[in-house]
């Protein structure tokens, strides 16, 4: 039995899947299997996964489209390892990532979710000079709700026992349990992390380093912000009954952080109107992001305003001045 199962959800990822699988097979820790879940792709995703099955550690499961949460749930159900990692089919793992997490979990029996930072890359795999540097210790449900230190779905390696603790089966589901909520097409990861933190005693803890390369696709970012915000609000509504006092107390600050994040996405997509609306809505909700992270919050507001007033030309000028600032 492999020690680790790496679940790779894949939907129309023919362009990037080979690179993802190659990076996973290059892990320095070798006792693992890879379960690729083809979630109803219409391109060559399945054929590419099949081409890697000369390595007996690679398995392919095909299913009708259930979304990212459904693909992850299928992978967890099929996993043989007592540790389960996730790598989306357009992301990459550094060769030493799995070894770092296995060593961390072996040394820390109370930790259920191990994660690390991520470097951001573009569609062509080039580094974007941006990274997710998460809080590594002292993480509780409040930290996850506000700042989600796990960062993205390709960052964590999680004990199977954690998923056993949160498993549930909707009345209409006869095939397998749910761990991620398949009614969510966005915010499904943070919903799962907060639920783990609120309903189990497992600890969240990170290891140093940028061990995942997390791909940010160009174009269409700002258009998705309204859908993502709606999904986030649905997540808050679902989880509030688990701890009404905490959720009510933290919701304004958490919503402000979420709106600031969405404003930054809109800035990346050159949508000044949407970015400005998001950052001003954030500050109406709570001043906590400005107090706790003033530089990031002010930078976001300035970038959003510059885009709204002058478009990309003003932004380019600001970036040039910043690059030459001593």
One Martini backbone bead per residue (centre of mass of N, CA, C, O) as a GRO file, in nm:
protein
  326
    1UNK     BB    1   0.095   0.036   0.024
    2UNK     BB    2   0.076   0.352  -0.005
    3UNK     BB    3   0.140   0.632   0.180
    4UNK     BB    4   0.054   0.819  -0.071
    5UNK     BB    5  -0.201   1.029  -0.208
    6UNK     BB    6  -0.240   1.191  -0.525
    7UNK     BB    7  -0.474   1.426  -0.618
    8UNK     BB    8  -0.596   1.488  -0.966
    9UNK     BB    9  -0.780   1.724  -1.083
   10UNK     BB   10  -0.950   1.708  -1.417
   11UNK     BB   11  -1.040   1.979  -1.658
   12UNK     BB   12  -0.937   2.053  -1.945
   13UNK     BB   13  -0.585   1.983  -1.913
   14UNK     BB   14  -0.395   1.920  -2.163
   15UNK     BB   15  -0.177   2.151  -2.144
   16UNK     BB   16  -0.075   2.070  -1.819
   17UNK     BB   17  -0.072   1.770  -1.716
   18UNK     BB   18   0.210   1.665  -1.786
   19UNK     BB   19   0.365   1.857  -1.600
   20UNK     BB   20   0.233   1.769  -1.337
   21UNK     BB   21   0.309   1.464  -1.346
   22UNK     BB   22   0.612   1.498  -1.371
   23UNK     BB   23   0.651   1.645  -1.101
   24UNK     BB   24   0.537   1.417  -0.922
   25UNK     BB   25   0.738   1.186  -1.024
   26UNK     BB   26   0.992   1.373  -0.902
   27UNK     BB   27   0.977   1.291  -0.626
   28UNK     BB   28   1.179   1.210  -0.355
   29UNK     BB   29   0.932   1.083  -0.254
   30UNK     BB   30   0.815   0.746  -0.355
   31UNK     BB   31   0.558   0.660  -0.164
   32UNK     BB   32   0.326   0.670  -0.418
   33UNK     BB   33   0.021   0.785  -0.561
   34UNK     BB   34  -0.181   0.859  -0.859
   35UNK     BB   35  -0.502   1.029  -0.889
   36UNK     BB   36  -0.682   1.074  -1.173
   37UNK     BB   37  -0.961   1.301  -1.223
   38UNK     BB   38  -1.182   1.290  -1.479
   39UNK     BB   39  -1.424   1.564  -1.510
   40UNK     BB   40  -1.554   1.555  -1.808
   41UNK     BB   41  -1.378   1.577  -2.044
   42UNK     BB   42  -1.327   1.706  -2.404
   43UNK     BB   43  -1.038   1.637  -2.422
   44UNK     BB   44  -0.700   1.493  -2.373
   45UNK     BB   45  -0.675   1.420  -2.072
   46UNK     BB   46  -0.704   1.106  -2.063
   47UNK     BB   47  -0.476   1.038  -2.262
   48UNK     BB   48  -0.249   1.161  -2.095
   49UNK     BB   49  -0.286   0.991  -1.843
   50UNK     BB   50  -0.247   0.717  -1.986
   51UNK     BB   51   0.054   0.773  -2.079
   52UNK     BB   52   0.146   0.737  -1.755
   53UNK     BB   53   0.077   0.415  -1.695
   54UNK     BB   54   0.362   0.290  -1.700
   55UNK     BB   55   0.328   0.396  -1.424
   56UNK     BB   56   0.186   0.222  -1.155
   57UNK     BB   57   0.113   0.493  -0.981
   58UNK     BB   58  -0.097   0.549  -1.209
   59UNK     BB   59  -0.433   0.665  -1.204
   60UNK     BB   60  -0.763   0.643  -1.367
   61UNK     BB   61  -1.057   0.850  -1.340
   62UNK     BB   62  -1.390   0.856  -1.468
   63UNK     BB   63  -1.633   1.130  -1.491
   64UNK     BB   64  -1.869   1.319  -1.455
   65UNK     BB   65  -1.940   1.635  -1.395
   66UNK     BB   66  -1.872   1.779  -1.042
   67UNK     BB   67  -1.632   1.924  -0.990
   68UNK     BB   68  -1.384   1.979  -0.772
   69UNK     BB   69  -1.511   1.844  -0.525
   70UNK     BB   70  -1.593   1.578  -0.671
   71UNK     BB   71  -1.306   1.496  -0.757
   72UNK     BB   72  -1.185   1.482  -0.475
   73UNK     BB   73  -1.380   1.272  -0.356
   74UNK     BB   74  -1.306   1.046  -0.550
   75UNK     BB   75  -1.007   1.036  -0.474
   76UNK     BB   76  -1.042   0.970  -0.176
   77UNK     BB   77  -1.206   0.705  -0.215
   78UNK     BB   78  -0.948   0.573  -0.388
   79UNK     BB   79  -0.751   0.587  -0.172
   80UNK     BB   80  -0.457   0.420  -0.010
   81UNK     BB   81  -0.353   0.631   0.163
   82UNK     BB   82  -0.283   0.801   0.482
   83UNK     BB   83  -0.207   1.022   0.276
   84UNK     BB   84  -0.337   1.338   0.129
   85UNK     BB   85  -0.293   1.494  -0.175
   86UNK     BB   86  -0.302   1.802  -0.378
   87UNK     BB   87  -0.312   1.857  -0.750
   88UNK     BB   88  -0.370   2.048  -0.979
   89UNK     BB   89  -0.354   2.023  -1.341
   90UNK     BB   90  -0.198   2.336  -1.334
   91UNK     BB   91   0.009   2.251  -1.128
   92UNK     BB   92   0.308   2.249  -0.910
   93UNK     BB   93   0.571   2.054  -0.772
   94UNK     BB   94   0.822   2.032  -0.585
   95UNK     BB   95   1.037   1.769  -0.534
   96UNK     BB   96   1.034   1.819  -0.193
   97UNK     BB   97   0.745   1.839  -0.082
   98UNK     BB   98   0.654   1.557   0.021
   99UNK     BB   99   0.884   1.513   0.219
  100UNK     BB  100   0.816   1.752   0.405
  101UNK     BB  101   0.530   1.650   0.493
  102UNK     BB  102   0.596   1.371   0.601
  103UNK     BB  103   0.796   1.464   0.815
  104UNK     BB  104   0.601   1.650   0.963
  105UNK     BB  105   0.378   1.436   1.036
  106UNK     BB  106   0.564   1.236   1.183
  107UNK     BB  107   0.653   1.467   1.405
  108UNK     BB  108   0.317   1.554   1.416
  109UNK     BB  109   0.046   1.396   1.547
  110UNK     BB  110  -0.159   1.660   1.573
  111UNK     BB  111  -0.129   1.698   1.274
  112UNK     BB  112  -0.351   1.708   0.981
  113UNK     BB  113  -0.248   1.982   0.830
  114UNK     BB  114  -0.022   2.026   0.566
  115UNK     BB  115   0.169   2.314   0.455
  116UNK     BB  116   0.255   2.572   0.206
  117UNK     BB  117   0.386   2.772   0.004
  118UNK     BB  118   0.343   2.987  -0.299
  119UNK     BB  119   0.413   3.023  -0.629
  120UNK     BB  120   0.345   3.233  -0.895
  121UNK     BB  121   0.204   3.160  -1.217
  122UNK     BB  122   0.156   3.147  -1.543
  123UNK     BB  123   0.043   3.001  -1.828
  124UNK     BB  124   0.373   2.950  -1.899
  125UNK     BB  125   0.530   2.920  -1.604
  126UNK     BB  126   0.590   3.198  -1.504
  127UNK     BB  127   0.701   3.402  -1.282
  128UNK     BB  128   0.522   3.676  -1.088
  129UNK     BB  129   0.646   3.799  -0.820
  130UNK     BB  130   0.455   3.610  -0.649
  131UNK     BB  131   0.326   3.510  -0.316
  132UNK     BB  132   0.248   3.264  -0.066
  133UNK     BB  133   0.287   3.360   0.285
  134UNK     BB  134   0.215   3.177   0.540
  135UNK     BB  135   0.098   3.088   0.820
  136UNK     BB  136   0.233   2.817   1.032
  137UNK     BB  137   0.127   2.894   1.323
  138UNK     BB  138  -0.143   2.925   1.525
  139UNK     BB  139  -0.397   2.784   1.385
  140UNK     BB  140  -0.737   2.869   1.332
  141UNK     BB  141  -1.050   2.934   1.235
  142UNK     BB  142  -1.006   3.240   1.220
  143UNK     BB  143  -0.763   3.241   1.029
  144UNK     BB  144  -0.897   3.090   0.796
  145UNK     BB  145  -1.135   3.282   0.747
  146UNK     BB  146  -0.957   3.541   0.692
  147UNK     BB  147  -0.662   3.406   0.539
  148UNK     BB  148  -0.601   3.129   0.442
  149UNK     BB  149  -0.305   2.970   0.473
  150UNK     BB  150  -0.319   2.746   0.260
  151UNK     BB  151  -0.430   2.917  -0.022
  152UNK     BB  152  -0.457   2.627  -0.184
  153UNK     BB  153  -0.539   2.309  -0.325
  154UNK     BB  154  -0.206   2.242  -0.374
  155UNK     BB  155  -0.079   2.253  -0.065
  156UNK     BB  156  -0.194   2.003   0.084
  157UNK     BB  157  -0.139   1.753   0.343
  158UNK     BB  158  -0.357   1.481   0.454
  159UNK     BB  159  -0.510   1.300   0.669
  160UNK     BB  160  -0.738   1.056   0.655
  161UNK     BB  161  -0.858   1.101   0.943
  162UNK     BB  162  -0.979   1.375   0.879
  163UNK     BB  163  -1.188   1.279   0.671
  164UNK     BB  164  -1.329   1.075   0.854
  165UNK     BB  165  -1.433   1.306   1.056
  166UNK     BB  166  -1.610   1.468   0.803
  167UNK     BB  167  -1.789   1.266   0.695
  168UNK     BB  168  -2.060   1.256   0.452
  169UNK     BB  169  -2.411   1.168   0.341
  170UNK     BB  170  -2.624   1.230   0.130
  171UNK     BB  171  -2.929   1.103   0.054
  172UNK     BB  172  -2.860   1.097  -0.275
  173UNK     BB  173  -2.596   0.942  -0.195
  174UNK     BB  174  -2.456   0.610  -0.293
  175UNK     BB  175  -2.135   0.589  -0.357
  176UNK     BB  176  -2.027   0.828  -0.153
  177UNK     BB  177  -1.865   1.038   0.024
  178UNK     BB  178  -1.827   1.354   0.176
  179UNK     BB  179  -1.597   1.639   0.220
  180UNK     BB  180  -1.656   1.806   0.000
  181UNK     BB  181  -1.881   2.043  -0.116
  182UNK     BB  182  -2.068   1.996  -0.417
  183UNK     BB  183  -2.239   2.273  -0.409
  184UNK     BB  184  -1.956   2.389  -0.457
  185UNK     BB  185  -1.760   2.583  -0.708
  186UNK     BB  186  -1.668   2.767  -0.473
  187UNK     BB  187  -1.506   2.766  -0.165
  188UNK     BB  188  -1.456   2.452  -0.096
  189UNK     BB  189  -1.192   2.464   0.067
  190UNK     BB  190  -1.251   2.661   0.305
  191UNK     BB  191  -1.495   2.508   0.405
  192UNK     BB  192  -1.335   2.259   0.488
  193UNK     BB  193  -1.126   2.387   0.679
  194UNK     BB  194  -1.327   2.512   0.881
  195UNK     BB  195  -1.471   2.248   0.953
  196UNK     BB  196  -1.229   2.111   1.075
  197UNK     BB  197  -1.170   2.329   1.295
  198UNK     BB  198  -1.471   2.312   1.432
  199UNK     BB  199  -1.498   1.960   1.450
  200UNK     BB  200  -1.194   1.923   1.534
  201UNK     BB  201  -0.851   1.852   1.674
  202UNK     BB  202  -0.698   1.924   1.436
  203UNK     BB  203  -0.406   2.054   1.311
  204UNK     BB  204  -0.259   2.342   1.170
  205UNK     BB  205   0.046   2.329   0.961
  206UNK     BB  206   0.347   2.460   0.845
  207UNK     BB  207   0.602   2.482   0.601
  208UNK     BB  208   0.868   2.591   0.469
  209UNK     BB  209   0.820   2.742   0.172
  210UNK     BB  210   0.789   2.718  -0.192
  211UNK     BB  211   0.619   2.416  -0.305
  212UNK     BB  212   0.422   2.567  -0.501
  213UNK     BB  213   0.286   2.609  -0.832
  214UNK     BB  214   0.056   2.868  -0.893
  215UNK     BB  215  -0.187   2.916  -1.130
  216UNK     BB  216  -0.252   3.219  -1.320
  217UNK     BB  217  -0.497   3.315  -1.518
  218UNK     BB  218  -0.559   3.502  -1.781
  219UNK     BB  219  -0.833   3.636  -1.769
  220UNK     BB  220  -1.150   3.655  -1.609
  221UNK     BB  221  -1.117   3.738  -1.310
  222UNK     BB  222  -1.329   3.964  -1.257
  223UNK     BB  223  -1.585   3.808  -1.350
  224UNK     BB  224  -1.558   3.599  -1.091
  225UNK     BB  225  -1.606   3.767  -0.828
  226UNK     BB  226  -1.912   3.748  -0.780
  227UNK     BB  227  -1.923   3.439  -0.757
  228UNK     BB  228  -1.720   3.414  -0.526
  229UNK     BB  229  -1.874   3.584  -0.322
  230UNK     BB  230  -2.129   3.409  -0.316
  231UNK     BB  231  -1.985   3.153  -0.215
  232UNK     BB  232  -1.876   3.276   0.044
  233UNK     BB  233  -2.153   3.346   0.167
  234UNK     BB  234  -2.254   3.052   0.170
  235UNK     BB  235  -2.039   2.952   0.364
  236UNK     BB  236  -2.116   3.126   0.603
  237UNK     BB  237  -2.408   3.022   0.629
  238UNK     BB  238  -2.334   2.722   0.680
  239UNK     BB  239  -2.119   2.764   0.935
  240UNK     BB  240  -2.257   2.932   1.161
  241UNK     BB  241  -2.399   2.699   1.334
  242UNK     BB  242  -2.125   2.587   1.458
  243UNK     BB  243  -2.041   2.915   1.543
  244UNK     BB  244  -2.207   3.191   1.591
  245UNK     BB  245  -2.024   3.383   1.751
  246UNK     BB  246  -1.769   3.373   1.575
  247UNK     BB  247  -1.895   3.433   1.296
  248UNK     BB  248  -2.022   3.706   1.369
  249UNK     BB  249  -1.758   3.847   1.466
  250UNK     BB  250  -1.575   3.779   1.190
  251UNK     BB  251  -1.725   3.845   0.923
  252UNK     BB  252  -1.642   4.138   0.851
  253UNK     BB  253  -1.334   4.090   0.830
  254UNK     BB  254  -1.346   3.852   0.633
  255UNK     BB  255  -1.495   4.008   0.411
  256UNK     BB  256  -1.278   4.221   0.369
  257UNK     BB  257  -1.056   4.028   0.278
  258UNK     BB  258  -1.210   3.912   0.038
  259UNK     BB  259  -1.249   4.182  -0.112
  260UNK     BB  260  -0.951   4.246  -0.142
  261UNK     BB  261  -0.879   3.998  -0.307
  262UNK     BB  262  -1.077   4.066  -0.542
  263UNK     BB  263  -0.947   4.336  -0.610
  264UNK     BB  264  -0.673   4.215  -0.697
  265UNK     BB  265  -0.789   4.053  -0.930
  266UNK     BB  266  -0.899   4.296  -1.087
  267UNK     BB  267  -0.629   4.432  -1.125
  268UNK     BB  268  -0.495   4.199  -1.286
  269UNK     BB  269  -0.740   4.246  -1.512
  270UNK     BB  270  -0.793   4.571  -1.546
  271UNK     BB  271  -1.050   4.632  -1.339
  272UNK     BB  272  -1.120   4.926  -1.193
  273UNK     BB  273  -1.417   4.934  -1.115
  274UNK     BB  274  -1.425   4.667  -0.955
  275UNK     BB  275  -1.187   4.718  -0.766
  276UNK     BB  276  -1.301   4.971  -0.626
  277UNK     BB  277  -1.558   4.842  -0.520
  278UNK     BB  278  -1.421   4.624  -0.346
  279UNK     BB  279  -1.240   4.803  -0.160
  280UNK     BB  280  -1.469   4.982  -0.047
  281UNK     BB  281  -1.638   4.750   0.066
  282UNK     BB  282  -1.425   4.650   0.262
  283UNK     BB  283  -1.409   4.917   0.439
  284UNK     BB  284  -1.709   4.909   0.523
  285UNK     BB  285  -1.690   4.646   0.686
  286UNK     BB  286  -1.364   4.687   0.759
  287UNK     BB  287  -1.046   4.798   0.916
  288UNK     BB  288  -0.862   4.555   0.971
  289UNK     BB  289  -0.678   4.534   0.716
  290UNK     BB  290  -0.552   4.819   0.764
  291UNK     BB  291  -0.430   4.752   1.044
  292UNK     BB  292  -0.282   4.470   0.982
  293UNK     BB  293  -0.241   4.552   0.644
  294UNK     BB  294  -0.159   4.842   0.519
  295UNK     BB  295   0.009   4.808   0.260
  296UNK     BB  296  -0.176   4.615   0.101
  297UNK     BB  297  -0.432   4.791   0.116
  298UNK     BB  298  -0.325   5.054  -0.008
  299UNK     BB  299  -0.217   4.937  -0.271
  300UNK     BB  300  -0.489   4.838  -0.371
  301UNK     BB  301  -0.633   5.114  -0.374
  302UNK     BB  302  -0.439   5.262  -0.564
  303UNK     BB  303  -0.463   5.069  -0.804
  304UNK     BB  304  -0.769   5.093  -0.841
  305UNK     BB  305  -0.778   5.402  -0.884
  306UNK     BB  306  -0.584   5.420  -1.123
  307UNK     BB  307  -0.753   5.244  -1.310
  308UNK     BB  308  -1.018   5.407  -1.297
  309UNK     BB  309  -0.887   5.684  -1.403
  310UNK     BB  310  -0.633   5.571  -1.621
  311UNK     BB  311  -0.560   5.293  -1.639
  312UNK     BB  312  -0.286   5.121  -1.760
  313UNK     BB  313  -0.096   5.362  -1.790
  314UNK     BB  314  -0.084   5.442  -1.493
  315UNK     BB  315   0.011   5.171  -1.387
  316UNK     BB  316   0.277   5.162  -1.544
  317UNK     BB  317   0.398   5.413  -1.411
  318UNK     BB  318   0.393   5.312  -1.120
  319UNK     BB  319   0.571   5.061  -1.168
  320UNK     BB  320   0.817   5.218  -1.267
  321UNK     BB  321   0.864   5.384  -1.009
  322UNK     BB  322   0.894   5.140  -0.821
  323UNK     BB  323   1.140   5.006  -0.969
  324UNK     BB  324   1.323   5.291  -0.918
  325UNK     BB  325   1.313   5.274  -0.626
  326UNK     BB  326   1.548   5.285  -0.357
   0.00000   0.00000   0.00000
